[in-house]
Amino acid sequence: MNESADIVIVGGGPVGAALALALLGSGLDVLSLEARGAEAAALVAADERPLALSHGSRVILERLDVWSALANATPIRRIHVSQAGGFGRVLLEARDADIPAYGYVVPYGELVRALTQAAQQRLPRYRLGARATALRIEGASAIVEYTRDDGVSDMATAPLAVVADGGALAAGVDIRTKDYGQTAVTARVQTQAAHGGTAYERFTRNGPLALLPMGDDMALIWTTTPEHAADLAAMSDASFLAGLQNAFGDRLGAFRSTSARAVYPLTLKYARHIVLPRTVLIGNAAQTLHPVAGQGFNLGLRDAWELAEEVIACEPEWLGQDDMLERVRRRRQVDRVASIRFTDSLVRVFSNDVPPLRIARGLGLAALDQLPLLKTFLARRMTFGARG
Ligand SMILES: Cc1cc2nc3c(=O)[nH]c(=O)nc-3n(C[C@H](O)[C@H](O)[C@H](O)COP(=O)(O)OP(=O)(O)OC[C@H]3O[C@@H](n4cnc5c(N)ncnc54)[C@H](O)[C@@H]3O)c2cc1C
């Protein structure tokens, strides 16, 4: 069967589902294809990878009427930045930036569940169990071939295709890759002292270690070498907690217990062009960032929101045409490039243990703590992203 639509969205993960919801009420016929079937959706719901949602993301999720489904989102009221084996630290207070919180920590699975449920309830053509296998352009049409859960192959045609598949269908996309030679280990840990809404970012010899408040617990994202990550994932809970205590120190008292660990290899990947004929890439399909600054989903959500605004403002006959695509490219340029550079420079500066750099870093952190304007800039960048 060959069905038609105004827009086909490939990927109904957090970014693709957000775009579909943002287009609700636009009068456009939107077809969303999500590879996950019902059973895989249950597995994703258990994914506890912590996502720090910025205040700006909260505002977008409120507009999408999804925020109220994230009742357990934990506010980050202050951010404490330090480095192991060096001096200098920065304390960023949300109230100094005049916002209620820097962000909110939500497990990835909970966010996906909230967005997927909203999409399934409100959108007639949001399809689970539909895996795109090819995207090609013929004349003024994007043609997406896909396979359904029951093995049947189908095809969808639209003047505009949006790729939000996390980077899975990268064929034909010019991707730049930078391997950081690092791996993230995530876990949910319990600490002796209450977190009081403080998130910790600590730069260690092997890479940054973040502890984010999540409910009464802390969500750990520990970036380190692949070998160390493999050891951390395989060792007993007691050895893991001892290693964590050693790397983080005792600001939160003793680490008492931990969940199972998950491991994510880290590379920076970005598409050279986010618009291609009749096609726009958004979210991780456009850029996959190191999680050090917690920017990936926040940036992807802004991709989705601003693309929806451009689509809604466009006369239907111009959908997917070069002028419209160029407006999208220009609009996303500054935020995207700034977020990629900001995250990449944080990784480079803070993952290098050369002693002079460590001292410079200490001086930088100490100076930053004394510079309210710079602190506010940093806080706003992490909260709202860059604006052109
Ligand atoms: C350890 C870790 C911590 C992180 N912390 C943060 C954080 O604190 N803050 C933050 O903002 N970001 C964070 N991120 C990044 C964040 O997880 C991603 O940016 C976000 O998940 C991107 O969403 P997405 O929808 O673009 O891609 P994905 O989440 O990868 O979703 C893609 C979707 O497309 C579907 N799909 C794939 N292939 C196909 C196909 N062929 N056909 C149809 N559907 C398909 C998949 O099933 C999936 O549902 C973190 C990432 C990691 C690894």
Tab-separated table of N, CA, C and O in Angstrom, residues 15 19 60 274 280-287 296-309 328 332 335-336:
chain	number	residue	atom	x	y	z
A	15	VAL	N	11.907	13.124	20.709
A	15	VAL	CA	11.917	14.299	19.838
A	15	VAL	C	10.861	14.178	18.731
A	15	VAL	O	10.098	15.119	18.472
A	19	LEU	N	7.503	16.560	18.150
A	19	LEU	CA	7.168	17.271	16.904
A	19	LEU	C	5.737	16.945	16.477
A	19	LEU	O	4.954	17.845	16.130
A	60	ILE	N	8.207	24.143	26.918
A	60	ILE	CA	7.708	23.498	25.683
A	60	ILE	C	6.795	22.314	26.041
A	60	ILE	O	5.713	22.155	25.468
A	274	ILE	N	21.572	19.751	8.153
A	274	ILE	CA	20.343	19.221	8.783
A	274	ILE	C	19.159	19.284	7.828
A	274	ILE	O	18.101	18.751	8.117
A	280	VAL	N	14.209	17.048	6.689
A	280	VAL	CA	14.851	17.757	7.805
A	280	VAL	C	15.244	16.719	8.854
A	280	VAL	O	14.478	15.801	9.153
A	281	LEU	N	16.453	16.875	9.411
A	281	LEU	CA	16.895	15.993	10.497
A	281	LEU	C	16.734	16.747	11.817
A	281	LEU	O	17.114	17.920	11.904
A	282	ILE	N	16.212	16.077	12.837
A	282	ILE	CA	16.098	16.724	14.151
A	282	ILE	C	16.540	15.764	15.262
A	282	ILE	O	16.627	14.558	15.058
A	283	GLY	N	16.782	16.325	16.445
A	283	GLY	CA	17.161	15.507	17.604
A	283	GLY	C	18.493	14.811	17.364
A	283	GLY	O	19.371	15.318	16.665
A	284	ASN	N	18.631	13.615	17.931
A	284	ASN	CA	19.895	12.892	17.811
A	284	ASN	C	20.229	12.527	16.366
A	284	ASN	O	21.381	12.270	16.048
A	285	ALA	N	19.241	12.503	15.488
A	285	ALA	CA	19.526	12.243	14.072
A	285	ALA	C	20.331	13.397	13.487
A	285	ALA	O	21.122	13.218	12.565
A	286	ALA	N	20.155	14.590	14.024
A	286	ALA	CA	20.899	15.762	13.542
A	286	ALA	C	22.213	15.909	14.280
A	286	ALA	O	23.229	16.297	13.696
A	287	GLN	N	22.200	15.617	15.596
A	287	GLN	CA	23.423	15.719	16.396
A	287	GLN	C	23.269	14.878	17.663
A	287	GLN	O	22.250	14.932	18.323
A	296	GLY	N	21.523	17.273	25.042
A	296	GLY	CA	21.054	16.558	23.849
A	296	GLY	C	19.549	16.623	23.617
A	296	GLY	O	19.094	17.088	22.572
A	297	PHE	N	18.778	16.170	24.587
A	297	PHE	CA	17.327	16.185	24.391
A	297	PHE	C	16.806	17.624	24.368
A	297	PHE	O	15.902	17.956	23.581
A	298	ASN	N	17.363	18.461	25.218
A	298	ASN	CA	16.893	19.861	25.264
A	298	ASN	C	17.053	20.526	23.897
A	298	ASN	O	16.159	21.218	23.413
A	299	LEU	N	18.204	20.275	23.272
A	299	LEU	CA	18.447	20.828	21.932
A	299	LEU	C	17.485	20.198	20.921
A	299	LEU	O	16.903	20.892	20.077
A	300	GLY	N	17.297	18.881	21.030
A	300	GLY	CA	16.396	18.172	20.114
A	300	GLY	C	14.959	18.680	20.231
A	300	GLY	O	14.246	18.797	19.234
A	301	LEU	N	14.558	18.993	21.456
A	301	LEU	CA	13.193	19.487	21.655
A	301	LEU	C	13.037	20.873	21.016
A	301	LEU	O	11.995	21.184	20.432
A	302	ARG	N	14.094	21.675	21.094
A	302	ARG	CA	14.024	22.989	20.423
A	302	ARG	C	14.010	22.801	18.901
A	302	ARG	O	13.326	23.529	18.190
A	303	ASP	N	14.761	21.793	18.394
A	303	ASP	CA	14.683	21.466	16.957
A	303	ASP	C	13.225	21.219	16.573
A	303	ASP	O	12.729	21.753	15.575
A	304	ALA	N	12.556	20.371	17.374
A	304	ALA	CA	11.183	19.973	17.048
A	304	ALA	C	10.244	21.176	17.121
A	304	ALA	O	9.424	21.403	16.224
A	305	TRP	N	10.377	21.967	18.179
A	305	TRP	CA	9.459	23.083	18.409
A	305	TRP	C	9.597	24.139	17.296
A	305	TRP	O	8.604	24.604	16.735
A	306	GLU	N	10.836	24.472	16.967
A	306	GLU	CA	11.037	25.527	15.965
A	306	GLU	C	10.691	25.028	14.558
A	306	GLU	O	10.194	25.793	13.734
A	307	LEU	N	10.924	23.745	14.306
A	307	LEU	CA	10.502	23.203	13.006
A	307	LEU	C	8.973	23.269	12.906
A	307	LEU	O	8.424	23.657	11.869
A	308	ALA	N	8.286	22.905	13.998
A	308	ALA	CA	6.814	22.956	13.980
A	308	ALA	C	6.349	24.388	13.690
A	308	ALA	O	5.418	24.599	12.906
A	309	GLU	N	7.011	25.370	14.302
A	309	GLU	CA	6.613	26.768	14.056
A	309	GLU	C	6.787	27.131	12.577
A	309	GLU	O	5.932	27.780	11.987
A	328	VAL	N	14.432	26.891	7.829
A	328	VAL	CA	14.645	25.981	8.968
A	328	VAL	C	16.142	25.900	9.279
A	328	VAL	O	16.563	25.999	10.435
A	332	ARG	N	17.889	27.198	12.931
A	332	ARG	CA	18.483	26.283	13.900
A	332	ARG	C	20.005	26.415	14.003
A	332	ARG	O	20.619	25.849	14.911
A	335	ASP	N	21.843	28.063	17.529
A	335	ASP	CA	21.601	27.240	18.712
A	335	ASP	C	22.355	25.915	18.592
A	335	ASP	O	23.030	25.453	19.523
A	336	ARG	N	22.255	25.321	17.424
A	336	ARG	CA	22.858	24.000	17.192
A	336	ARG	C	24.385	24.070	17.279
A	336	ARG	O	25.011	23.327	18.032
